[in-house]
Backbone as JSON Lines, residues from 0, in Angstrom:
{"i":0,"aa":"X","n":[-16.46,137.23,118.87],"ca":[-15.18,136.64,118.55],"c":[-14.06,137.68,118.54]}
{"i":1,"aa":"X","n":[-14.59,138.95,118.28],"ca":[-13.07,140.06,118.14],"c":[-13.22,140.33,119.36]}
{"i":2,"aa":"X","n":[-12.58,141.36,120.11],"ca":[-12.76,142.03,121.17],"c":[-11.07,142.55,121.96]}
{"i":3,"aa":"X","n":[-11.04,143.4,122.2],"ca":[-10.1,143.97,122.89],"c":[-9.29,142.99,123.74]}
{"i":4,"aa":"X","n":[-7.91,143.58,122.93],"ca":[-7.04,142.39,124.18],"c":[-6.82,143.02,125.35]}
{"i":5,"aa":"X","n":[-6.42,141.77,126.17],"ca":[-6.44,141.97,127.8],"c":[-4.96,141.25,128.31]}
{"i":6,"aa":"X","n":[-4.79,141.92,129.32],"ca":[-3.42,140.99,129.97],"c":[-3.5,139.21,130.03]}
{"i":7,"aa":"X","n":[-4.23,138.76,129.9],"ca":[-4.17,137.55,129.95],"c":[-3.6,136.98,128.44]}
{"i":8,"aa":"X","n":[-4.04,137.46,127.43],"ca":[-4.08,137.85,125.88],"c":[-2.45,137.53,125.63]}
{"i":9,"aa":"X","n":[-1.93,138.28,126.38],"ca":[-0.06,138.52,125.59],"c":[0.6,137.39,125.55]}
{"i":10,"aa":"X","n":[0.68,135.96,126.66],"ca":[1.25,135.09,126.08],"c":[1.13,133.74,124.56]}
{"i":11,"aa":"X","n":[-0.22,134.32,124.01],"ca":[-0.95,133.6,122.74],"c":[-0.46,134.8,122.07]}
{"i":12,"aa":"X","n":[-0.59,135.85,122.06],"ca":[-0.19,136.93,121.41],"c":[1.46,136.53,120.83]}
{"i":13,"aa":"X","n":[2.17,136.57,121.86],"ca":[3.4,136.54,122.03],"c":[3.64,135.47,121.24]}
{"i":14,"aa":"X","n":[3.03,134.24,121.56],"ca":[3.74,133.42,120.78],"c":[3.32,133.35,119.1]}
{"i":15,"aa":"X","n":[2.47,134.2,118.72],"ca":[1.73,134.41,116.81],"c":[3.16,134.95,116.62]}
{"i":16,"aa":"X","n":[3.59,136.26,117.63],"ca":[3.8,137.15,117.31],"c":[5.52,136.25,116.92]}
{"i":17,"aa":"X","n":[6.24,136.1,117.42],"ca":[7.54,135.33,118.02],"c":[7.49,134.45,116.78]}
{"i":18,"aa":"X","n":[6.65,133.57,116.64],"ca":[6.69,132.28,115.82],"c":[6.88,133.63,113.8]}
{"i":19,"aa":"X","n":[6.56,134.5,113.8],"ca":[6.36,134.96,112.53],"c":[8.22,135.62,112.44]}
{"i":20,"aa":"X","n":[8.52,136.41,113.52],"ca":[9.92,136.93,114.01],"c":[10.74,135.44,113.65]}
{"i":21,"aa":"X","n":[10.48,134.79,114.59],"ca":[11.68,133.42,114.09],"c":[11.76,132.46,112.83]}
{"i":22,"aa":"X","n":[10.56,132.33,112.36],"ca":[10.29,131.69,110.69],"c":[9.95,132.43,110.04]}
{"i":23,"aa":"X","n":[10.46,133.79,109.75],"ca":[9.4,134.61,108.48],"c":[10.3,135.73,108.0]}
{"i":24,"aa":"X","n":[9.91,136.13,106.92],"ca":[10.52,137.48,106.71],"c":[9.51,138.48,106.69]}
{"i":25,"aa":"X","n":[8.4,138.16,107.17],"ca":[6.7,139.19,107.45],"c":[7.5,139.98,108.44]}
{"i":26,"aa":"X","n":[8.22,140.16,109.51],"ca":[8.66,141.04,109.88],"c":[10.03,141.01,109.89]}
{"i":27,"aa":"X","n":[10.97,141.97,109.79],"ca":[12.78,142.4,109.8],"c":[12.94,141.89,110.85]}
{"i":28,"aa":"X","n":[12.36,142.1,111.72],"ca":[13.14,141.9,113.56],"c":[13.39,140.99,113.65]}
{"i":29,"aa":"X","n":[14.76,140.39,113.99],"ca":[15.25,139.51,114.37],"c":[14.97,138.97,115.97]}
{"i":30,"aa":"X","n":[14.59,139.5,116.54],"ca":[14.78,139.7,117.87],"c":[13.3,139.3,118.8]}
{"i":31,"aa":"X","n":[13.28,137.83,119.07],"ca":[11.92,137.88,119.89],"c":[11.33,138.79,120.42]}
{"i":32,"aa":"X","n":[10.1,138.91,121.09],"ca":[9.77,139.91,121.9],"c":[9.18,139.23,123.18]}
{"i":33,"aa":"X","n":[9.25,140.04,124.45],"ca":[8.93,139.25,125.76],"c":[7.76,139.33,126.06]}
{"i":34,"aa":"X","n":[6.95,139.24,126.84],"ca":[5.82,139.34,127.3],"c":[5.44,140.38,127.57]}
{"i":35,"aa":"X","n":[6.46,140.67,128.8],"ca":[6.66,142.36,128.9],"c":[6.75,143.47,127.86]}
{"i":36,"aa":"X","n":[7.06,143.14,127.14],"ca":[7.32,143.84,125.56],"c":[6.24,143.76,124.87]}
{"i":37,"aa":"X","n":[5.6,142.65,125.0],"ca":[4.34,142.91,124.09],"c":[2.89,143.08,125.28]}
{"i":38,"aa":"X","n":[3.11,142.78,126.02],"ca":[2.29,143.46,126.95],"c":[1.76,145.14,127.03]}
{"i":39,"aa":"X","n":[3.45,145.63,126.91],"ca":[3.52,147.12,126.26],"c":[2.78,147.56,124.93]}
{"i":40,"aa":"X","n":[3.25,146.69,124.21],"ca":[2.99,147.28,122.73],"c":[1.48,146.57,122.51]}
{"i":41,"aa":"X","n":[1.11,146.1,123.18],"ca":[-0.35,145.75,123.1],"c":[-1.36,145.97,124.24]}
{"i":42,"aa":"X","n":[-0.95,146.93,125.08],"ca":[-1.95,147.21,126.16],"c":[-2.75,148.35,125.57]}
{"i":43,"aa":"X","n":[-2.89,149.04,124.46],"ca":[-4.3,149.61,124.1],"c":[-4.18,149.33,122.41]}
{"i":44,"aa":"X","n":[-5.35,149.9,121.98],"ca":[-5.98,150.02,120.39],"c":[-4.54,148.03,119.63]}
{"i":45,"aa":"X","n":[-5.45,147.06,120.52],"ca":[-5.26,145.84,120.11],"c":[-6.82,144.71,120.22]}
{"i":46,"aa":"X","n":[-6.64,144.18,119.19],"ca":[-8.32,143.51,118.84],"c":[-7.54,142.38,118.63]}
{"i":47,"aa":"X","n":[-8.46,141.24,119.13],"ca":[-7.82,139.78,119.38],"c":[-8.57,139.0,118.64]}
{"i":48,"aa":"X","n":[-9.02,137.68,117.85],"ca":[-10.02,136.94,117.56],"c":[-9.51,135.99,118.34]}
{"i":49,"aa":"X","n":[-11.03,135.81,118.84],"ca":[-11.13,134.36,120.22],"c":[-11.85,133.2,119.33]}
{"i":50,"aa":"X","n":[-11.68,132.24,119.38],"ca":[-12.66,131.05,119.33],"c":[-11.85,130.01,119.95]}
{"i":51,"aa":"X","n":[-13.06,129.14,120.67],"ca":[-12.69,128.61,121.82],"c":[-12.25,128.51,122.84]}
{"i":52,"aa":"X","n":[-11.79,129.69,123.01],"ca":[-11.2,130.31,123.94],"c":[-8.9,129.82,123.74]}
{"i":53,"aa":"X","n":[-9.24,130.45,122.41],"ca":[-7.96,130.04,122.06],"c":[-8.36,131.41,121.03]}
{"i":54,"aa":"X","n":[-7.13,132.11,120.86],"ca":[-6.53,132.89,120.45],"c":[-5.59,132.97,118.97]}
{"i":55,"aa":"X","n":[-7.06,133.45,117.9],"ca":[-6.32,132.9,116.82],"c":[-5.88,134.14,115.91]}
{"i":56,"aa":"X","n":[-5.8,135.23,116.2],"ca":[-5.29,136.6,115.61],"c":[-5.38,137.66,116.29]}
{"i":57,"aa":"X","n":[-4.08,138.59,116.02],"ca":[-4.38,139.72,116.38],"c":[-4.06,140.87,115.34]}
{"i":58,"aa":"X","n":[-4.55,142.26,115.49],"ca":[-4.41,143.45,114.9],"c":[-4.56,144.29,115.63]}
{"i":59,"aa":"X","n":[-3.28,145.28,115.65],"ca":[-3.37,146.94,116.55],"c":[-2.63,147.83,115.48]}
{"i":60,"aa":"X","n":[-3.14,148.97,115.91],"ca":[-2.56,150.26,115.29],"c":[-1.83,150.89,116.35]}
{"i":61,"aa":"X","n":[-1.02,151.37,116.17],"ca":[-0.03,152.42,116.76],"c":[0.36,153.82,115.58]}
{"i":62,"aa":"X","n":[0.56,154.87,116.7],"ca":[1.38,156.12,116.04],"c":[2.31,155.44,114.66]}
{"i":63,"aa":"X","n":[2.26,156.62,113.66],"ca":[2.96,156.44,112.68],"c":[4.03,158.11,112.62]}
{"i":64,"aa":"X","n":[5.16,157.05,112.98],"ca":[6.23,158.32,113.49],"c":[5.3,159.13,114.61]}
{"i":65,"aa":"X","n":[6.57,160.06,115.13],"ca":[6.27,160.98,116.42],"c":[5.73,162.51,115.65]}
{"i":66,"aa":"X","n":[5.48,162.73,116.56],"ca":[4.83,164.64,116.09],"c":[3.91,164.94,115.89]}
{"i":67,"aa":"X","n":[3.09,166.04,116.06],"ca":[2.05,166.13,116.16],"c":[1.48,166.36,114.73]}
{"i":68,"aa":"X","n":[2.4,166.37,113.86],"ca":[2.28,166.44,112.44],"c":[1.54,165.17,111.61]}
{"i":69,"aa":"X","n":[1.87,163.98,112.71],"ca":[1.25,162.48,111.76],"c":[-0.04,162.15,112.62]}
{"i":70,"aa":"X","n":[-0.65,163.28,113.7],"ca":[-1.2,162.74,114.84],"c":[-2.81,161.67,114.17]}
{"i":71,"aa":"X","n":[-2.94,161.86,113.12],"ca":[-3.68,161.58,112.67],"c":[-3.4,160.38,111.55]}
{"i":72,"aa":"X","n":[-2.34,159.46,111.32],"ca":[-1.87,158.48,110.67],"c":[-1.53,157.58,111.38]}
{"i":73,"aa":"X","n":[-1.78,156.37,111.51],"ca":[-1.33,155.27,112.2],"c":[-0.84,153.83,111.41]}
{"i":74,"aa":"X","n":[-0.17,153.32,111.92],"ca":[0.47,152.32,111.07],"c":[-0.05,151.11,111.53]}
{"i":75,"aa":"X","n":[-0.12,149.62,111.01],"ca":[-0.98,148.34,112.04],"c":[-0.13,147.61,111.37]}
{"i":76,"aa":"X","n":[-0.66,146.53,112.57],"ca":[0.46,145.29,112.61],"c":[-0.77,144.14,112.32]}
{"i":77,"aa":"X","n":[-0.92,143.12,111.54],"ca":[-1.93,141.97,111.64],"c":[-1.37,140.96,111.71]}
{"i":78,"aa":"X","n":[-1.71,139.91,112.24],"ca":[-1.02,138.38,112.45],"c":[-1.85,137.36,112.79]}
{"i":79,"aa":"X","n":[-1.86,136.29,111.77],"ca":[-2.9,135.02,112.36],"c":[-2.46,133.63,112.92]}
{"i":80,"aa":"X","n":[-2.39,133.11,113.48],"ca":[-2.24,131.44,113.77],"c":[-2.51,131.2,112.91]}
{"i":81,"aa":"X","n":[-1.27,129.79,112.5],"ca":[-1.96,129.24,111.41],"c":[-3.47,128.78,111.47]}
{"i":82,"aa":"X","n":[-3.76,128.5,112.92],"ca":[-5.16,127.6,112.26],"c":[-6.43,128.67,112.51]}
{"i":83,"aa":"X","n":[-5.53,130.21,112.44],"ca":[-6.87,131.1,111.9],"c":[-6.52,131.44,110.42]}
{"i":84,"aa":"X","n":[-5.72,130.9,109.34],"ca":[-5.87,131.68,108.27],"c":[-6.88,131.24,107.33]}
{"i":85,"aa":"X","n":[-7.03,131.58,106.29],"ca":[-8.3,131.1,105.47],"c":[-9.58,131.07,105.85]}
{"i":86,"aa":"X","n":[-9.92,131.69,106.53],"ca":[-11.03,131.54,107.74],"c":[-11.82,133.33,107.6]}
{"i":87,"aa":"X","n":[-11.42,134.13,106.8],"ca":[-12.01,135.58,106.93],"c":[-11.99,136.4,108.08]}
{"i":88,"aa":"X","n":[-11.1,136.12,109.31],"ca":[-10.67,136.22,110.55],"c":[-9.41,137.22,109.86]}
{"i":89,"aa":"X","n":[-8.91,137.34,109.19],"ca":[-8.06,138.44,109.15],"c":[-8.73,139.72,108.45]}
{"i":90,"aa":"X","n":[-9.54,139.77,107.54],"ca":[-10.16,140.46,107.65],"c":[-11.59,140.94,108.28]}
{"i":91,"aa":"X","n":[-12.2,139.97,109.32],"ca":[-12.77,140.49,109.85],"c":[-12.03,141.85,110.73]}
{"i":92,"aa":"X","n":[-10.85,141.01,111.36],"ca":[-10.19,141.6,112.25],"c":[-9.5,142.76,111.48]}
{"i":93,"aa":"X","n":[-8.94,143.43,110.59],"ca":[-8.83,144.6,109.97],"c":[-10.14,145.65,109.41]}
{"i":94,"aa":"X","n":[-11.57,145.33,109.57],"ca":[-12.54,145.78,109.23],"c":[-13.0,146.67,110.85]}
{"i":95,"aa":"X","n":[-12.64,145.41,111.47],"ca":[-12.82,146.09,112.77],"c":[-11.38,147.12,113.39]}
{"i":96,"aa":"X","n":[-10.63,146.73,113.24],"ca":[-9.39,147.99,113.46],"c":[-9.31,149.19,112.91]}
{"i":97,"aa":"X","n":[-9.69,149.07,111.4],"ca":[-9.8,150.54,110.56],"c":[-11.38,150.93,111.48]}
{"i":98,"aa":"X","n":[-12.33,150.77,111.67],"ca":[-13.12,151.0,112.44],"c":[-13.33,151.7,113.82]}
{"i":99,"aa":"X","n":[-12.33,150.89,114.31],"ca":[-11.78,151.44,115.76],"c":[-10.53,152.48,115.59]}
{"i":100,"aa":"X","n":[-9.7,152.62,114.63],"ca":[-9.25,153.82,114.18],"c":[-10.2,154.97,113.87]}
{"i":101,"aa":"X","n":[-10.83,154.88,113.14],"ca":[-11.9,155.9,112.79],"c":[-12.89,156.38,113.44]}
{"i":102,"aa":"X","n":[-12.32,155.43,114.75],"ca":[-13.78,155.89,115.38],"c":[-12.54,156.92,116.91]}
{"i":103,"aa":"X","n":[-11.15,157.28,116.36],"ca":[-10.47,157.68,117.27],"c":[-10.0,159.09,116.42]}
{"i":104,"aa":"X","n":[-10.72,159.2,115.64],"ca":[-10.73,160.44,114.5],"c":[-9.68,160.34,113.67]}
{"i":105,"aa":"X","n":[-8.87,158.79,113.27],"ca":[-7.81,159.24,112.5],"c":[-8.3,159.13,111.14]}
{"i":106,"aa":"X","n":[-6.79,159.31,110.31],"ca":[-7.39,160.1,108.92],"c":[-6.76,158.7,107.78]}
{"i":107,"aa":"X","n":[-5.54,158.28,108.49],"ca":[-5.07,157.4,107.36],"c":[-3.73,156.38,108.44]}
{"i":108,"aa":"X","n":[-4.54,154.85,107.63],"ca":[-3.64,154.16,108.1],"c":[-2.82,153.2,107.34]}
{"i":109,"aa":"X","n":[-1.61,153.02,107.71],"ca":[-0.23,152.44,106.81],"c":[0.12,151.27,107.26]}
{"i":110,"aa":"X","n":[0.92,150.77,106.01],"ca":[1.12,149.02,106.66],"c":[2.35,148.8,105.92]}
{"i":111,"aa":"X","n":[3.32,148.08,106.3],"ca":[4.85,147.96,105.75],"c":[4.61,146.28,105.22]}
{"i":112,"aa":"X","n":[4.68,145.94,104.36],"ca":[4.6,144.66,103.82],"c":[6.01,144.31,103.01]}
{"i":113,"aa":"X","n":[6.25,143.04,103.63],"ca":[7.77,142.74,103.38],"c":[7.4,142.02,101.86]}
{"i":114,"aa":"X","n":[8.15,142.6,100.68],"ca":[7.97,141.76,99.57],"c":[7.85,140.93,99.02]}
{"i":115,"aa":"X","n":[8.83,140.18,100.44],"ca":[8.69,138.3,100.37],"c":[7.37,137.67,100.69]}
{"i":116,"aa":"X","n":[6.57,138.28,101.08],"ca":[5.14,138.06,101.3],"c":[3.93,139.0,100.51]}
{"i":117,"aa":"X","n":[4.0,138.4,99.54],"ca":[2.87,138.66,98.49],"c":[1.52,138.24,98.61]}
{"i":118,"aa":"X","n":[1.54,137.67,100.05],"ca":[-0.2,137.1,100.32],"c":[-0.63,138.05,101.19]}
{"i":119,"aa":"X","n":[0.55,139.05,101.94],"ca":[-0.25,139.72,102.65],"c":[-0.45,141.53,101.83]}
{"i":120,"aa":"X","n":[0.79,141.5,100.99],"ca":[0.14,142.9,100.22],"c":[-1.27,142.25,99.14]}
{"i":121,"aa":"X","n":[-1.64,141.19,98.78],"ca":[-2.84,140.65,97.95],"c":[-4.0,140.82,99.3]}
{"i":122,"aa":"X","n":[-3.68,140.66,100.58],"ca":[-4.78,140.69,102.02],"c":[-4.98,142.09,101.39]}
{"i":123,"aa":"X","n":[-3.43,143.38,101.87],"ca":[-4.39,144.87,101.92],"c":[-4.77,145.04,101.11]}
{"i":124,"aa":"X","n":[-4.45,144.63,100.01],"ca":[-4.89,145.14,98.64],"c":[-7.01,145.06,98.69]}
{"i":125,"aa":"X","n":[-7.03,143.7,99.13],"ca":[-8.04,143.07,98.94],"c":[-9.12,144.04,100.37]}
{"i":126,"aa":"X","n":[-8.32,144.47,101.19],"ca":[-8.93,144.99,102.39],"c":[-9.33,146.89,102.14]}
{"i":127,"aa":"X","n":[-8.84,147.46,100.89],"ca":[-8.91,148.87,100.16],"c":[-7.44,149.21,100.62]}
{"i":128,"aa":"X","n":[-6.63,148.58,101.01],"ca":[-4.89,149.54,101.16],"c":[-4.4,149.28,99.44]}
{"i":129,"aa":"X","n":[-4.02,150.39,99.13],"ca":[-3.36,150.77,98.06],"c":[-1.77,151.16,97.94]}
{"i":130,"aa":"X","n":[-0.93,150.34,97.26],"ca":[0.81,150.58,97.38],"c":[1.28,151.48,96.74]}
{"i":131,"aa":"X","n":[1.61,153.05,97.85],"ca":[2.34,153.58,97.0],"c":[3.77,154.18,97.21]}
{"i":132,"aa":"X","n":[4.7,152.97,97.39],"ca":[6.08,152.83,97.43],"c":[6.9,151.53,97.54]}
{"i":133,"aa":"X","n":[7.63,151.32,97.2],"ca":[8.63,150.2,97.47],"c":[9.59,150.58,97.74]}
{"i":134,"aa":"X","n":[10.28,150.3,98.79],"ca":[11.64,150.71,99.59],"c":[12.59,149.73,98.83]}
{"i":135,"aa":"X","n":[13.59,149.72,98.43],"ca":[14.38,148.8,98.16],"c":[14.85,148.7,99.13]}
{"i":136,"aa":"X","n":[15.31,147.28,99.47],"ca":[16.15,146.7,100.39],"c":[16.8,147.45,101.23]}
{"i":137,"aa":"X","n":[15.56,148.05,102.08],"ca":[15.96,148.85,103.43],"c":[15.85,147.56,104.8]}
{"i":138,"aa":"X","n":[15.03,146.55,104.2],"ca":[15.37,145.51,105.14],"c":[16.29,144.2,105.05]}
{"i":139,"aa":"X","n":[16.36,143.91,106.16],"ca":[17.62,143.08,106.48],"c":[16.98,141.16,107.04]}
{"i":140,"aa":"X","n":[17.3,140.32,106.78],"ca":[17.05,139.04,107.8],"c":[17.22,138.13,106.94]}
{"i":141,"aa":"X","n":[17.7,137.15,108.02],"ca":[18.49,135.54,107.01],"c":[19.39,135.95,106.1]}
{"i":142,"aa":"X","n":[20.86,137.05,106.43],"ca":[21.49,137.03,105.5],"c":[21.33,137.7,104.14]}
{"i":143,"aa":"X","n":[20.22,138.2,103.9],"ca":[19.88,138.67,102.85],"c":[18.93,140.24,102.79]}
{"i":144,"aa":"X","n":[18.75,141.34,101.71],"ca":[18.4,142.95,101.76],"c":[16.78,142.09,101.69]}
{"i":145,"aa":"X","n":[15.86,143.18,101.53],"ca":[14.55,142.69,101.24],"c":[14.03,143.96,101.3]}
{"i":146,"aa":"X","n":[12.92,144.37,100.53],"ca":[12.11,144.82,99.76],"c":[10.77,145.48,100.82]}
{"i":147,"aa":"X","n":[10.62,146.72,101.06],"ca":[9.25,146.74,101.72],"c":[8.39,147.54,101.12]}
{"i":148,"aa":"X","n":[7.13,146.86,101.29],"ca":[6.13,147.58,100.47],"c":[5.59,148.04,101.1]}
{"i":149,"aa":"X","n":[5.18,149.25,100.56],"ca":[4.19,150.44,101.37],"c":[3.09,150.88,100.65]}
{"i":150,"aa":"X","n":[1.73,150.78,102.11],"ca":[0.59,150.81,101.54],"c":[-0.25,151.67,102.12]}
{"i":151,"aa":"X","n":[-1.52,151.93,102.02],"ca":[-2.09,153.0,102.54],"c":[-3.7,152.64,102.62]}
{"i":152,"aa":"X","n":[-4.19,153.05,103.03],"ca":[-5.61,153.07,103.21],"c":[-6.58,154.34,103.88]}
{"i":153,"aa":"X","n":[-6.94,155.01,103.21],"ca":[-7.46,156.49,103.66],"c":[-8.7,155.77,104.98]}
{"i":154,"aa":"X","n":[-8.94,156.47,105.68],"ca":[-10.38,155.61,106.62],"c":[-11.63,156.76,106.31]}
């Protein structure tokens, strides 16, 4: 059911991804993303959950900041369809990412959790990420500052 995404992958991708951007404050960005765009940002270290051949989550890690100073910290993004949540599909799919991080020698990975979503800092919490910061209202969307929480998870 997990397995590495593939170019075929980005338009189910795209649309988890898009649908959370246009109804949510889980991420700041205002700003859809294209195919092409997430094609990019998801052509390596991205894990998909399949069933049925429908596409019900994804999770990737990327660099956390530039330099060879963080080369070893990475930051991840997780996102489910609704009709993968409640289902242990998000954390399967983060069991397997810190995994596939660790298995790329890194040392520690970070996750930005928007305050307005308290189900997903209760996910890392519940997954071993531990919060140690709150940004005040460094983010922006719908008119209003918002709160990001920062978390950590040693691998």
């Amino acid at each position: 059911m997990i397995r590495p995404a593939i170019a075929t992958d980005v338009p189910a991708i795209a649309a988890i991804w898009n649908t959370m951007i246009r109804d949510t404050t889980i991420t700041f960005n205002p700003v859809e993303k294209s195919d092409a765009e997430v094609a990019d940002l998801t052509a390596q270290d991205t894990l998909v959950w399949v069933e049925g051949g429908k596409i019900l989550g994804f999770a990737r890690f990327f660099q956390f900041r530039g330099g060879e100073g963080y080369k070893f910290t990475v930051e991840q993004t997780i996102m489910l369809h609704p009709d993968g949540r409640g289902q242990g599909i998000g954390r399967a799919l983060m069991t397997a990412l810190c995994d596939a991080a660790r298995a790329k020698g890194m040392h520690m990975m970070l996750a930005g959790c928007s305050a307005e979503n308290p189900e997903a800092i209760r996910f890392h919490t519940a997954c071993g990420f531990e919060t140690v910061a709150t940004l005040s209202e460094v983010g922006f969307k719908f008119g209003r500052r918002i709160d990001l929480v920062l978390m950590q998870k040693r691998l």
